[in-house]
């Protein structure tokens, strides 16, 4: 077996995640809709964008990850698409109203937990 391939498989998070389940797709869709309709601002690489523009950007990243088989859960989506720039590695931030900006990963995880609790 190719050593580089084996090394990549052993790296945390480097393996293929697979195909998201219908529940995961629904959760990711909810997170995209939540962000897009939030009215919050989204900081990516030092520039603030509207929530709708941010959702559109993340949707493109999600589509890419789907094609590569790298997102099987809502957590994969948050970790691999919605927490930081894949180009610069800088964390994304969300600012809602007059509140302080927060990292997008925990913000989306909190909404995912709320959404899951509501569905029970």
JSON list of C-alpha atoms in Angstrom, two decimals:
[
{"chain": "A", "resi": 1, "resn": "UNK", "atom": "CA", "xyz": [0.00, 0.00, 0.00]},
{"chain": "A", "resi": 2, "resn": "UNK", "atom": "CA", "xyz": [1.27, 3.47, -0.78]},
{"chain": "A", "resi": 3, "resn": "UNK", "atom": "CA", "xyz": [2.90, 4.95, 2.35]},
{"chain": "A", "resi": 4, "resn": "UNK", "atom": "CA", "xyz": [1.51, 8.44, 1.75]},
{"chain": "A", "resi": 5, "resn": "UNK", "atom": "CA", "xyz": [-2.03, 7.07, 1.44]},
{"chain": "A", "resi": 6, "resn": "UNK", "atom": "CA", "xyz": [-1.59, 5.08, 4.64]},
{"chain": "A", "resi": 7, "resn": "UNK", "atom": "CA", "xyz": [-0.19, 8.12, 6.45]},
{"chain": "A", "resi": 8, "resn": "UNK", "atom": "CA", "xyz": [-3.16, 10.22, 5.35]},
{"chain": "A", "resi": 9, "resn": "UNK", "atom": "CA", "xyz": [-5.59, 7.60, 6.63]},
{"chain": "A", "resi": 10, "resn": "UNK", "atom": "CA", "xyz": [-3.91, 7.66, 10.03]},
{"chain": "A", "resi": 11, "resn": "UNK", "atom": "CA", "xyz": [-4.19, 11.44, 10.39]},
{"chain": "A", "resi": 12, "resn": "UNK", "atom": "CA", "xyz": [-7.18, 12.53, 12.50]},
{"chain": "A", "resi": 13, "resn": "UNK", "atom": "CA", "xyz": [-10.03, 13.60, 10.27]},
{"chain": "A", "resi": 14, "resn": "UNK", "atom": "CA", "xyz": [-8.15, 12.70, 7.09]},
{"chain": "A", "resi": 15, "resn": "UNK", "atom": "CA", "xyz": [-10.15, 9.58, 6.26]},
{"chain": "A", "resi": 16, "resn": "UNK", "atom": "CA", "xyz": [-13.21, 9.55, 4.06]},
{"chain": "A", "resi": 17, "resn": "UNK", "atom": "CA", "xyz": [-16.31, 10.43, 6.05]},
{"chain": "A", "resi": 18, "resn": "UNK", "atom": "CA", "xyz": [-18.81, 8.96, 3.64]},
{"chain": "A", "resi": 19, "resn": "UNK", "atom": "CA", "xyz": [-22.28, 9.97, 2.60]},
{"chain": "A", "resi": 20, "resn": "UNK", "atom": "CA", "xyz": [-24.51, 11.94, 4.98]},
{"chain": "A", "resi": 21, "resn": "UNK", "atom": "CA", "xyz": [-27.67, 10.23, 6.17]},
{"chain": "A", "resi": 22, "resn": "UNK", "atom": "CA", "xyz": [-31.06, 11.82, 5.46]},
{"chain": "A", "resi": 23, "resn": "UNK", "atom": "CA", "xyz": [-31.08, 13.11, 9.07]},
{"chain": "A", "resi": 24, "resn": "UNK", "atom": "CA", "xyz": [-27.62, 14.66, 8.63]},
{"chain": "A", "resi": 25, "resn": "UNK", "atom": "CA", "xyz": [-28.69, 16.30, 5.37]},
{"chain": "A", "resi": 26, "resn": "UNK", "atom": "CA", "xyz": [-31.74, 17.73, 7.12]},
{"chain": "A", "resi": 27, "resn": "UNK", "atom": "CA", "xyz": [-29.61, 19.05, 9.99]},
{"chain": "A", "resi": 28, "resn": "UNK", "atom": "CA", "xyz": [-27.11, 20.64, 7.62]},
{"chain": "A", "resi": 29, "resn": "UNK", "atom": "CA", "xyz": [-29.96, 22.18, 5.64]},
{"chain": "A", "resi": 30, "resn": "UNK", "atom": "CA", "xyz": [-31.36, 23.58, 8.86]},
{"chain": "A", "resi": 31, "resn": "UNK", "atom": "CA", "xyz": [-27.98, 25.08, 9.81]},
{"chain": "A", "resi": 32, "resn": "UNK", "atom": "CA", "xyz": [-27.68, 26.72, 6.39]},
{"chain": "A", "resi": 33, "resn": "UNK", "atom": "CA", "xyz": [-31.20, 28.12, 6.68]},
{"chain": "A", "resi": 34, "resn": "UNK", "atom": "CA", "xyz": [-30.56, 29.26, 10.24]},
{"chain": "A", "resi": 35, "resn": "UNK", "atom": "CA", "xyz": [-27.42, 31.13, 9.22]},
{"chain": "A", "resi": 36, "resn": "UNK", "atom": "CA", "xyz": [-28.97, 32.54, 6.06]},
{"chain": "A", "resi": 37, "resn": "UNK", "atom": "CA", "xyz": [-32.01, 33.86, 7.89]},
{"chain": "A", "resi": 38, "resn": "UNK", "atom": "CA", "xyz": [-30.23, 35.00, 11.03]},
{"chain": "A", "resi": 39, "resn": "UNK", "atom": "CA", "xyz": [-29.61, 38.59, 10.00]},
{"chain": "A", "resi": 40, "resn": "UNK", "atom": "CA", "xyz": [-26.14, 38.23, 11.54]},
{"chain": "A", "resi": 41, "resn": "UNK", "atom": "CA", "xyz": [-22.88, 39.22, 9.93]},
{"chain": "A", "resi": 42, "resn": "UNK", "atom": "CA", "xyz": [-20.29, 36.60, 9.01]},
{"chain": "A", "resi": 43, "resn": "UNK", "atom": "CA", "xyz": [-16.55, 37.29, 9.01]},
{"chain": "A", "resi": 44, "resn": "UNK", "atom": "CA", "xyz": [-14.44, 35.36, 6.56]},
{"chain": "A", "resi": 45, "resn": "UNK", "atom": "CA", "xyz": [-10.75, 36.20, 6.13]},
{"chain": "A", "resi": 46, "resn": "UNK", "atom": "CA", "xyz": [-11.14, 39.64, 7.69]},
{"chain": "A", "resi": 47, "resn": "UNK", "atom": "CA", "xyz": [-14.18, 40.74, 5.66]},
{"chain": "A", "resi": 48, "resn": "UNK", "atom": "CA", "xyz": [-17.75, 40.90, 6.93]},
{"chain": "A", "resi": 49, "resn": "UNK", "atom": "CA", "xyz": [-20.47, 39.36, 4.76]},
{"chain": "A", "resi": 50, "resn": "UNK", "atom": "CA", "xyz": [-24.23, 39.18, 5.05]},
{"chain": "A", "resi": 51, "resn": "UNK", "atom": "CA", "xyz": [-25.73, 36.01, 6.45]},
{"chain": "A", "resi": 52, "resn": "UNK", "atom": "CA", "xyz": [-27.19, 35.17, 3.03]},
{"chain": "A", "resi": 53, "resn": "UNK", "atom": "CA", "xyz": [-23.78, 35.54, 1.36]},
{"chain": "A", "resi": 54, "resn": "UNK", "atom": "CA", "xyz": [-22.20, 33.42, 4.10]},
{"chain": "A", "resi": 55, "resn": "UNK", "atom": "CA", "xyz": [-24.78, 30.66, 3.65]},
{"chain": "A", "resi": 56, "resn": "UNK", "atom": "CA", "xyz": [-24.17, 30.70, -0.10]},
{"chain": "A", "resi": 57, "resn": "UNK", "atom": "CA", "xyz": [-20.41, 30.41, 0.46]},
{"chain": "A", "resi": 58, "resn": "UNK", "atom": "CA", "xyz": [-20.82, 27.53, 2.93]},
{"chain": "A", "resi": 59, "resn": "UNK", "atom": "CA", "xyz": [-23.21, 25.79, 0.57]},
{"chain": "A", "resi": 60, "resn": "UNK", "atom": "CA", "xyz": [-20.48, 25.79, -2.08]},
{"chain": "A", "resi": 61, "resn": "UNK", "atom": "CA", "xyz": [-18.00, 24.32, 0.40]},
{"chain": "A", "resi": 62, "resn": "UNK", "atom": "CA", "xyz": [-20.59, 21.72, 1.42]},
{"chain": "A", "resi": 63, "resn": "UNK", "atom": "CA", "xyz": [-21.16, 20.71, -2.21]},
{"chain": "A", "resi": 64, "resn": "UNK", "atom": "CA", "xyz": [-17.41, 20.28, -2.65]},
{"chain": "A", "resi": 65, "resn": "UNK", "atom": "CA", "xyz": [-17.15, 18.14, 0.49]},
{"chain": "A", "resi": 66, "resn": "UNK", "atom": "CA", "xyz": [-20.07, 16.00, -0.68]},
{"chain": "A", "resi": 67, "resn": "UNK", "atom": "CA", "xyz": [-18.36, 15.32, -4.00]},
{"chain": "A", "resi": 68, "resn": "UNK", "atom": "CA", "xyz": [-15.21, 14.26, -2.12]},
{"chain": "A", "resi": 69, "resn": "UNK", "atom": "CA", "xyz": [-17.11, 12.11, 0.39]},
{"chain": "A", "resi": 70, "resn": "UNK", "atom": "CA", "xyz": [-15.83, 14.19, 3.29]},
{"chain": "A", "resi": 71, "resn": "UNK", "atom": "CA", "xyz": [-19.03, 15.02, 5.13]},
{"chain": "A", "resi": 72, "resn": "UNK", "atom": "CA", "xyz": [-21.19, 12.39, 6.79]},
{"chain": "A", "resi": 73, "resn": "UNK", "atom": "CA", "xyz": [-22.70, 14.40, 9.64]},
{"chain": "A", "resi": 74, "resn": "UNK", "atom": "CA", "xyz": [-23.67, 17.90, 10.68]},
{"chain": "A", "resi": 75, "resn": "UNK", "atom": "CA", "xyz": [-20.56, 17.92, 12.87]},
{"chain": "A", "resi": 76, "resn": "UNK", "atom": "CA", "xyz": [-18.42, 17.15, 9.80]},
{"chain": "A", "resi": 77, "resn": "UNK", "atom": "CA", "xyz": [-20.07, 20.06, 8.01]},
{"chain": "A", "resi": 78, "resn": "UNK", "atom": "CA", "xyz": [-19.35, 22.42, 10.92]},
{"chain": "A", "resi": 79, "resn": "UNK", "atom": "CA", "xyz": [-15.77, 21.22, 11.34]},
{"chain": "A", "resi": 80, "resn": "UNK", "atom": "CA", "xyz": [-14.79, 20.99, 7.68]},
{"chain": "A", "resi": 81, "resn": "UNK", "atom": "CA", "xyz": [-16.80, 23.78, 6.06]},
{"chain": "A", "resi": 82, "resn": "UNK", "atom": "CA", "xyz": [-18.25, 26.23, 8.56]},
{"chain": "A", "resi": 83, "resn": "UNK", "atom": "CA", "xyz": [-15.59, 26.86, 11.21]},
{"chain": "A", "resi": 84, "resn": "UNK", "atom": "CA", "xyz": [-12.61, 28.23, 9.33]},
{"chain": "A", "resi": 85, "resn": "UNK", "atom": "CA", "xyz": [-11.31, 29.24, 5.96]},
{"chain": "A", "resi": 86, "resn": "UNK", "atom": "CA", "xyz": [-9.86, 26.33, 4.04]},
{"chain": "A", "resi": 87, "resn": "UNK", "atom": "CA", "xyz": [-7.56, 28.81, 2.29]},
{"chain": "A", "resi": 88, "resn": "UNK", "atom": "CA", "xyz": [-6.12, 30.78, 5.21]},
{"chain": "A", "resi": 89, "resn": "UNK", "atom": "CA", "xyz": [-7.04, 28.62, 8.22]},
{"chain": "A", "resi": 90, "resn": "UNK", "atom": "CA", "xyz": [-8.53, 31.68, 9.93]},
{"chain": "A", "resi": 91, "resn": "UNK", "atom": "CA", "xyz": [-11.61, 30.98, 12.03]},
{"chain": "A", "resi": 92, "resn": "UNK", "atom": "CA", "xyz": [-14.94, 32.30, 10.81]},
{"chain": "A", "resi": 93, "resn": "UNK", "atom": "CA", "xyz": [-16.87, 34.60, 13.12]},
{"chain": "A", "resi": 94, "resn": "UNK", "atom": "CA", "xyz": [-20.53, 35.50, 13.50]},
{"chain": "A", "resi": 95, "resn": "UNK", "atom": "CA", "xyz": [-21.85, 38.76, 14.93]},
{"chain": "A", "resi": 96, "resn": "UNK", "atom": "CA", "xyz": [-25.52, 39.17, 15.68]},
{"chain": "A", "resi": 97, "resn": "UNK", "atom": "CA", "xyz": [-26.77, 42.69, 16.37]},
{"chain": "A", "resi": 98, "resn": "UNK", "atom": "CA", "xyz": [-24.78, 44.49, 19.07]},
{"chain": "A", "resi": 99, "resn": "UNK", "atom": "CA", "xyz": [-23.42, 41.26, 20.53]},
{"chain": "A", "resi": 100, "resn": "UNK", "atom": "CA", "xyz": [-19.72, 40.52, 20.39]},
{"chain": "A", "resi": 101, "resn": "UNK", "atom": "CA", "xyz": [-18.51, 38.40, 17.49]},
{"chain": "A", "resi": 102, "resn": "UNK", "atom": "CA", "xyz": [-18.16, 34.69, 18.27]},
{"chain": "A", "resi": 103, "resn": "UNK", "atom": "CA", "xyz": [-16.53, 31.79, 16.47]},
{"chain": "A", "resi": 104, "resn": "UNK", "atom": "CA", "xyz": [-18.92, 30.23, 13.99]},
{"chain": "A", "resi": 105, "resn": "UNK", "atom": "CA", "xyz": [-18.18, 26.64, 15.01]},
{"chain": "A", "resi": 106, "resn": "UNK", "atom": "CA", "xyz": [-19.54, 26.87, 18.56]},
{"chain": "A", "resi": 107, "resn": "UNK", "atom": "CA", "xyz": [-22.36, 29.13, 17.36]},
{"chain": "A", "resi": 108, "resn": "UNK", "atom": "CA", "xyz": [-23.50, 26.51, 14.86]},
{"chain": "A", "resi": 109, "resn": "UNK", "atom": "CA", "xyz": [-23.00, 23.64, 17.33]},
{"chain": "A", "resi": 110, "resn": "UNK", "atom": "CA", "xyz": [-25.25, 25.43, 19.82]},
{"chain": "A", "resi": 111, "resn": "UNK", "atom": "CA", "xyz": [-27.96, 25.77, 17.17]},
{"chain": "A", "resi": 112, "resn": "UNK", "atom": "CA", "xyz": [-27.53, 22.12, 16.18]},
{"chain": "A", "resi": 113, "resn": "UNK", "atom": "CA", "xyz": [-28.01, 21.06, 19.82]},
{"chain": "A", "resi": 114, "resn": "UNK", "atom": "CA", "xyz": [-31.10, 23.28, 20.12]},
{"chain": "A", "resi": 115, "resn": "UNK", "atom": "CA", "xyz": [-32.51, 21.88, 16.86]},
{"chain": "A", "resi": 116, "resn": "UNK", "atom": "CA", "xyz": [-31.93, 18.29, 17.92]},
{"chain": "A", "resi": 117, "resn": "UNK", "atom": "CA", "xyz": [-33.51, 18.86, 21.33]},
{"chain": "A", "resi": 118, "resn": "UNK", "atom": "CA", "xyz": [-36.56, 20.46, 19.69]},
{"chain": "A", "resi": 119, "resn": "UNK", "atom": "CA", "xyz": [-37.02, 17.46, 17.36]},
{"chain": "A", "resi": 120, "resn": "UNK", "atom": "CA", "xyz": [-37.21, 14.94, 20.21]}
]
